Amino acid sequence: MTHLRKIMLEELQRRHYSEATTQRYIRLVERFAQHFHRSPDRLGTRHIREYQAQLFTLQKLSPGSVTNHLCALRFFYIQTLKRPWSITDTPYPKKTHRLPTILSQEEVAQLIDAARTPFHRTILMTLYATGVRDAELTRLKVSDIDSRRMVIHIQGGKGRQDRDVMLSPVLLDELRAHWRRLRKKSSTWLFPGNRWHTGARPIDTKTPRHACQYAARRAGITKSVYPHLLRHCFATHLLEAGADLHTIQILLGHHDLKETARYLHLSQRHLHATASPLDTLVLRGRSQQEE
């Protein structure tokens, strides 16, 4: 497995998968191999179906978790082993679509103000001001900040697509203050890694996740707060402020407008703008129990 692990790692890195996804995919393929006590290149479709069934029945995993396992195995068989993969033989389970919990703008302000460090505060502000994914934030470069055009260039986003997002004047001031605070100015990364933020590599996705968790705890916010939630807040609050869906789609980097349309279900402005049919009924009086 060591040789196959190395090949898989190289393929994942070549295709610019995030560090978190890379480690997760490798870990899931290794679990698959350990389950059958055999090298994964000696396993086939029958084993994948059997493994998928036990993930549901024995481990009681959710459809989303089982899909993650299948995505890792699919990458391994197609990209590492160069073998065909049949969706018909190993179908993905149907996902349960749940709407995310959204923070109000007041709660977002409380979250940012409760950041444990100035570095965390800058991260939280950047996530909310731009709607970037946490992996995209970690790879932001100094050269991506275009203060003349007031945009931020997002390079190699999901699907290896580039896009531009707006650069808020408030965020620009914060980023300049963040730059002045850095002990060692990186020639490349906007958010350098290691404890003192002086590393040659950028932060990993644990940093924005911890920034969210610590700030939520300090702010007394009981909702589950994570980096992608601030992306949801960015889109929902834009929609409530009057931005159109197509603009939000471009800013988020969605390929399908259906992905963006989900925020209609979260926008209070759109929910409150539609009257309930109960309001149009002519009722005779109060309920009998009240009389």
Coordinates of C-alpha atoms in Angstrom, one line a residue:
M1 CA 0.0 0.0 0.0
T2 CA 3.0 2.3 0.6
H3 CA 3.8 2.6 -3.1
L4 CA 0.1 3.1 -4.0
R5 CA -0.3 5.7 -1.3
K6 CA 2.6 7.7 -2.8
I7 CA 1.0 7.6 -6.3
M8 CA -2.4 8.6 -4.9
L9 CA -0.8 11.4 -2.9
E10 CA 1.0 12.7 -6.0
E11 CA -2.2 12.6 -8.1
L12 CA -4.2 14.4 -5.5
Q13 CA -1.6 17.2 -5.2
R14 CA -1.3 17.5 -8.9
R15 CA -5.0 18.1 -9.2
H16 CA -4.8 20.7 -6.4
Y17 CA -6.9 19.0 -3.8
S18 CA -6.8 20.6 -0.4
E19 CA -4.6 19.1 2.2
A20 CA -7.7 18.1 4.3
T21 CA -9.3 16.3 1.4
T22 CA -6.0 14.7 0.4
Q23 CA -5.5 13.2 3.9
R24 CA -9.1 12.2 4.1
Y25 CA -9.1 10.3 0.8
I26 CA -5.9 8.4 1.6
R27 CA -7.3 7.5 5.1
L28 CA -10.6 6.2 3.7
V29 CA -8.8 4.1 1.0
E30 CA -6.6 2.6 3.7
R31 CA -9.6 1.7 5.9
F32 CA -11.2 0.0 2.9
A33 CA -8.0 -2.1 2.4
Q34 CA -7.8 -2.9 6.2
H35 CA -11.4 -4.1 6.2
F36 CA -10.5 -6.9 3.7
H37 CA -6.9 -7.3 4.9
R38 CA -5.8 -7.0 1.4
S39 CA -4.1 -4.4 -0.8
P40 CA -6.8 -2.2 -2.5
D41 CA -5.5 -2.9 -6.0
R42 CA -6.5 -6.6 -5.4
L43 CA -10.1 -5.6 -4.6
G44 CA -12.9 -4.9 -7.1
T45 CA -16.5 -3.9 -7.6
R46 CA -17.9 -6.7 -5.5
H47 CA -15.8 -5.7 -2.5
I48 CA -16.8 -2.0 -2.9
R49 CA -20.6 -3.0 -2.8
E50 CA -20.1 -5.2 0.2
Y51 CA -18.1 -2.4 2.0
Q52 CA -20.8 0.2 1.1
A53 CA -23.5 -2.0 2.6
Q54 CA -21.6 -2.5 5.9
L55 CA -21.0 1.2 6.2
F56 CA -24.8 1.6 6.3
T57 CA -25.8 -1.4 8.3
L58 CA -23.0 -1.9 10.8
Q59 CA -21.4 1.5 11.1
K60 CA -24.7 3.4 10.7
L61 CA -23.0 6.1 8.6
S62 CA -25.1 8.9 7.0
P63 CA -25.5 9.0 3.2
G64 CA -23.1 11.9 3.1
S65 CA -20.4 10.0 4.9
V66 CA -20.9 6.9 2.7
T67 CA -20.6 9.2 -0.4
N68 CA -17.3 10.5 1.0
H69 CA -16.0 6.9 1.1
L70 CA -17.1 6.2 -2.4
C71 CA -15.6 9.5 -3.7
A72 CA -12.2 8.5 -2.2
L73 CA -12.4 5.0 -3.7
R74 CA -13.5 6.3 -7.1
F75 CA -10.5 8.7 -7.2
F76 CA -8.2 5.8 -6.2
Y77 CA -9.5 3.4 -8.9
I78 CA -9.7 5.9 -11.7
Q79 CA -6.8 8.2 -11.1
T80 CA -4.3 5.9 -9.3
L81 CA -5.0 2.5 -10.7
K82 CA -6.3 3.9 -14.1
R83 CA -9.3 1.5 -13.9
P84 CA -12.9 2.1 -15.1
W85 CA -15.5 2.9 -12.5
S86 CA -19.2 2.1 -13.0
I87 CA -21.7 4.4 -11.3
T88 CA -24.4 1.7 -12.1
D89 CA -22.5 -1.0 -10.1
T90 CA -21.7 1.3 -7.2
P91 CA -24.4 4.0 -7.0
Y92 CA -24.0 6.9 -4.7
P93 CA -26.7 7.0 -1.9
K94 CA -29.3 9.7 -2.0
K95 CA -28.3 12.7 0.2
T96 CA -30.6 14.2 2.8
H97 CA -30.8 17.9 1.9
R98 CA -30.9 20.0 5.0
L99 CA -30.9 23.8 5.1
P100 CA -28.0 25.2 7.1
T101 CA -28.5 27.3 10.2
I102 CA -27.8 31.0 9.4
L103 CA -26.3 33.6 11.7
S104 CA -27.9 37.0 11.8
Q105 CA -25.7 40.0 10.9
E106 CA -25.7 40.9 14.6
E107 CA -24.4 37.4 15.5
V108 CA -21.7 37.6 12.8
A109 CA -20.6 40.9 14.3
Q110 CA -20.5 39.3 17.8
L111 CA -18.5 36.4 16.4
I112 CA -15.9 38.6 14.8
D113 CA -15.6 40.8 17.9
A114 CA -15.0 37.7 20.0
A115 CA -12.1 36.4 17.9
R116 CA -9.4 35.1 20.1
T117 CA -6.5 36.8 18.3
P118 CA -6.2 39.6 15.7
F119 CA -5.1 36.9 13.2
H120 CA -8.3 35.0 13.8
R121 CA -10.3 38.2 13.5
T122 CA -8.9 38.8 10.0
I123 CA -9.7 35.2 9.0
L124 CA -13.3 35.5 10.2
M125 CA -13.7 38.9 8.4
T126 CA -12.3 37.5 5.2
L127 CA -14.6 34.5 5.2
Y128 CA -17.7 36.6 5.7
A129 CA -16.7 39.4 3.4
T130 CA -15.9 37.2 0.5
G131 CA -17.8 34.0 0.8
V132 CA -14.7 32.0 0.0
R133 CA -14.4 28.3 1.0
D134 CA -11.9 27.6 3.8
A135 CA -9.5 25.8 1.4
E136 CA -9.6 28.8 -0.9
L137 CA -8.9 31.2 2.0
T138 CA -5.8 29.2 3.0
R139 CA -4.3 29.5 -0.5
L140 CA -4.9 33.2 -0.9
K141 CA -1.7 35.0 -2.0
V142 CA -0.6 38.6 -1.4
S143 CA -0.8 39.1 -5.2
D144 CA -4.5 38.1 -5.1
I145 CA -5.5 41.3 -3.4
D146 CA -6.2 43.9 -6.1
S147 CA -6.8 47.2 -4.3
R148 CA -6.9 49.2 -7.5
R149 CA -9.9 47.3 -8.9
M150 CA -11.1 46.4 -5.3
V151 CA -11.4 42.7 -6.0
I152 CA -9.8 39.5 -4.7
H153 CA -8.7 36.9 -7.2
I154 CA -9.6 33.4 -6.2
Q155 CA -7.3 31.0 -8.0
G156 CA -7.9 27.3 -8.4
G157 CA -11.2 27.1 -6.6
K158 CA -13.5 24.1 -6.7
G159 CA -13.3 22.5 -10.1
R160 CA -10.0 24.4 -10.6
Q161 CA -12.1 27.5 -11.6
D162 CA -10.8 31.0 -11.0
R163 CA -13.1 33.9 -10.1
D164 CA -13.1 37.4 -8.6
V165 CA -15.0 38.5 -5.5
M166 CA -15.5 42.0 -4.2
L167 CA -12.9 43.6 -1.9
S168 CA -14.7 45.4 0.9
P169 CA -13.0 48.7 2.0
V170 CA -13.4 47.5 5.6
L171 CA -11.7 44.3 4.8
L172 CA -8.9 46.1 2.9
D173 CA -8.2 48.1 6.0
E174 CA -8.2 45.0 8.1
L175 CA -5.8 43.2 5.7
R176 CA -3.4 46.1 5.7
A177 CA -3.4 46.0 9.5
H178 CA -2.9 42.3 9.4
W179 CA 0.1 42.7 7.1
R180 CA 1.7 45.3 9.4
R181 CA 1.3 42.8 12.3
L182 CA 3.1 40.0 10.6
R183 CA 6.6 39.5 12.1
K184 CA 7.9 38.2 8.8
K185 CA 6.3 39.3 5.5
S186 CA 5.7 36.4 3.2
S187 CA 6.5 37.0 -0.4
T188 CA 3.7 34.7 -1.4
W189 CA 1.0 33.8 1.2
L190 CA -1.5 36.2 2.7
F191 CA -1.9 33.9 5.7
P192 CA 1.4 32.2 6.4
G193 CA 1.5 29.1 8.5
N194 CA 3.2 28.0 11.8
R195 CA 2.6 29.3 15.3
W196 CA 4.1 32.7 14.6
H197 CA 2.7 33.0 11.1
T198 CA 6.2 33.2 9.6
G199 CA 6.2 29.8 7.7
A200 CA 7.0 29.2 4.1
R201 CA 3.7 27.4 3.7
P202 CA 0.2 28.8 4.2
I203 CA -2.1 27.9 7.1
D204 CA -4.1 24.7 6.8
T205 CA -7.9 24.4 7.0
K206 CA -7.7 23.7 10.8
T207 CA -6.9 27.3 11.5
P208 CA -10.1 28.9 10.1
R209 CA -12.1 26.1 11.7
H210 CA -10.5 26.8 15.1
A211 CA -11.0 30.5 14.6
C212 CA -14.8 29.9 14.2
Q213 CA -15.1 27.5 17.2
Y214 CA -13.1 29.7 19.6
A215 CA -15.0 32.9 18.7
A216 CA -18.4 31.2 18.9
R217 CA -17.6 29.9 22.3
R218 CA -16.3 33.3 23.5
A219 CA -19.4 35.1 22.0
G220 CA -21.8 32.7 23.6
I221 CA -23.3 31.6 20.3
T222 CA -24.8 28.1 20.7
K223 CA -25.2 27.4 17.0
S224 CA -22.6 25.3 15.3
V225 CA -20.2 27.7 13.7
Y226 CA -17.7 26.6 11.0
P227 CA -16.1 28.3 8.0
H228 CA -18.6 27.2 5.4
L229 CA -21.4 28.6 7.6
L230 CA -19.9 32.1 7.0
R231 CA -20.1 31.4 3.3
H232 CA -23.8 30.6 3.7
C233 CA -24.2 33.8 5.7
F234 CA -22.4 35.8 3.0
A235 CA -24.8 34.6 0.3
T236 CA -28.0 34.9 2.4
H237 CA -27.2 38.4 3.7
L238 CA -26.4 39.5 0.1
L239 CA -29.7 38.1 -1.1
E240 CA -31.5 39.9 1.8
A241 CA -29.8 43.2 0.8
G242 CA -31.2 42.9 -2.7
A243 CA -28.4 41.2 -4.7
D244 CA -29.7 39.0 -7.5
L245 CA -29.2 35.2 -7.6
H246 CA -27.0 35.3 -10.7
T247 CA -24.5 37.7 -9.2
I248 CA -24.3 35.6 -6.0
Q249 CA -23.8 32.5 -8.2
I250 CA -20.8 34.1 -9.8
L251 CA -19.4 35.3 -6.5
L252 CA -19.7 31.8 -4.9
G253 CA -18.3 30.0 -8.0
H254 CA -21.4 27.8 -8.4
H255 CA -21.7 26.0 -11.7
D256 CA -25.5 25.5 -11.4
L257 CA -28.0 28.2 -10.4
K258 CA -29.9 25.5 -8.5
E259 CA -27.0 25.5 -5.9
T260 CA -27.5 29.2 -5.3
A261 CA -31.3 29.1 -5.3
R262 CA -31.2 27.3 -2.0
Y263 CA -30.5 30.6 -0.3
L264 CA -34.0 31.7 -1.3
H265 CA -35.2 29.3 1.5
L266 CA -32.9 31.1 4.0
S267 CA -33.6 34.7 3.1
Q268 CA -36.0 36.4 5.6
R269 CA -36.7 39.1 3.0
H270 CA -38.0 36.6 0.5
L271 CA -39.9 34.6 3.1
H272 CA -41.5 37.7 4.6
A273 CA -42.4 39.2 1.2
T274 CA -44.7 36.3 0.5
A275 CA -48.0 36.3 2.4
S276 CA -49.4 33.1 3.8
P277 CA -52.7 32.0 2.1
L278 CA -54.3 32.1 5.6
D279 CA -54.0 35.9 5.5
T280 CA -56.5 36.1 2.6
L281 CA -59.2 33.9 4.3
V282 CA -62.4 35.6 5.6
L283 CA -63.0 33.9 8.9
R284 CA -66.2 34.3 11.0
G285 CA -64.6 34.9 14.3
R286 CA -62.3 33.5 17.1
S287 CA -61.9 29.8 17.8
Q288 CA -64.7 28.4 20.0
Q289 CA -62.2 27.4 22.7
E290 CA -61.4 31.1 23.2
E291 CA -65.1 32.1 23.8

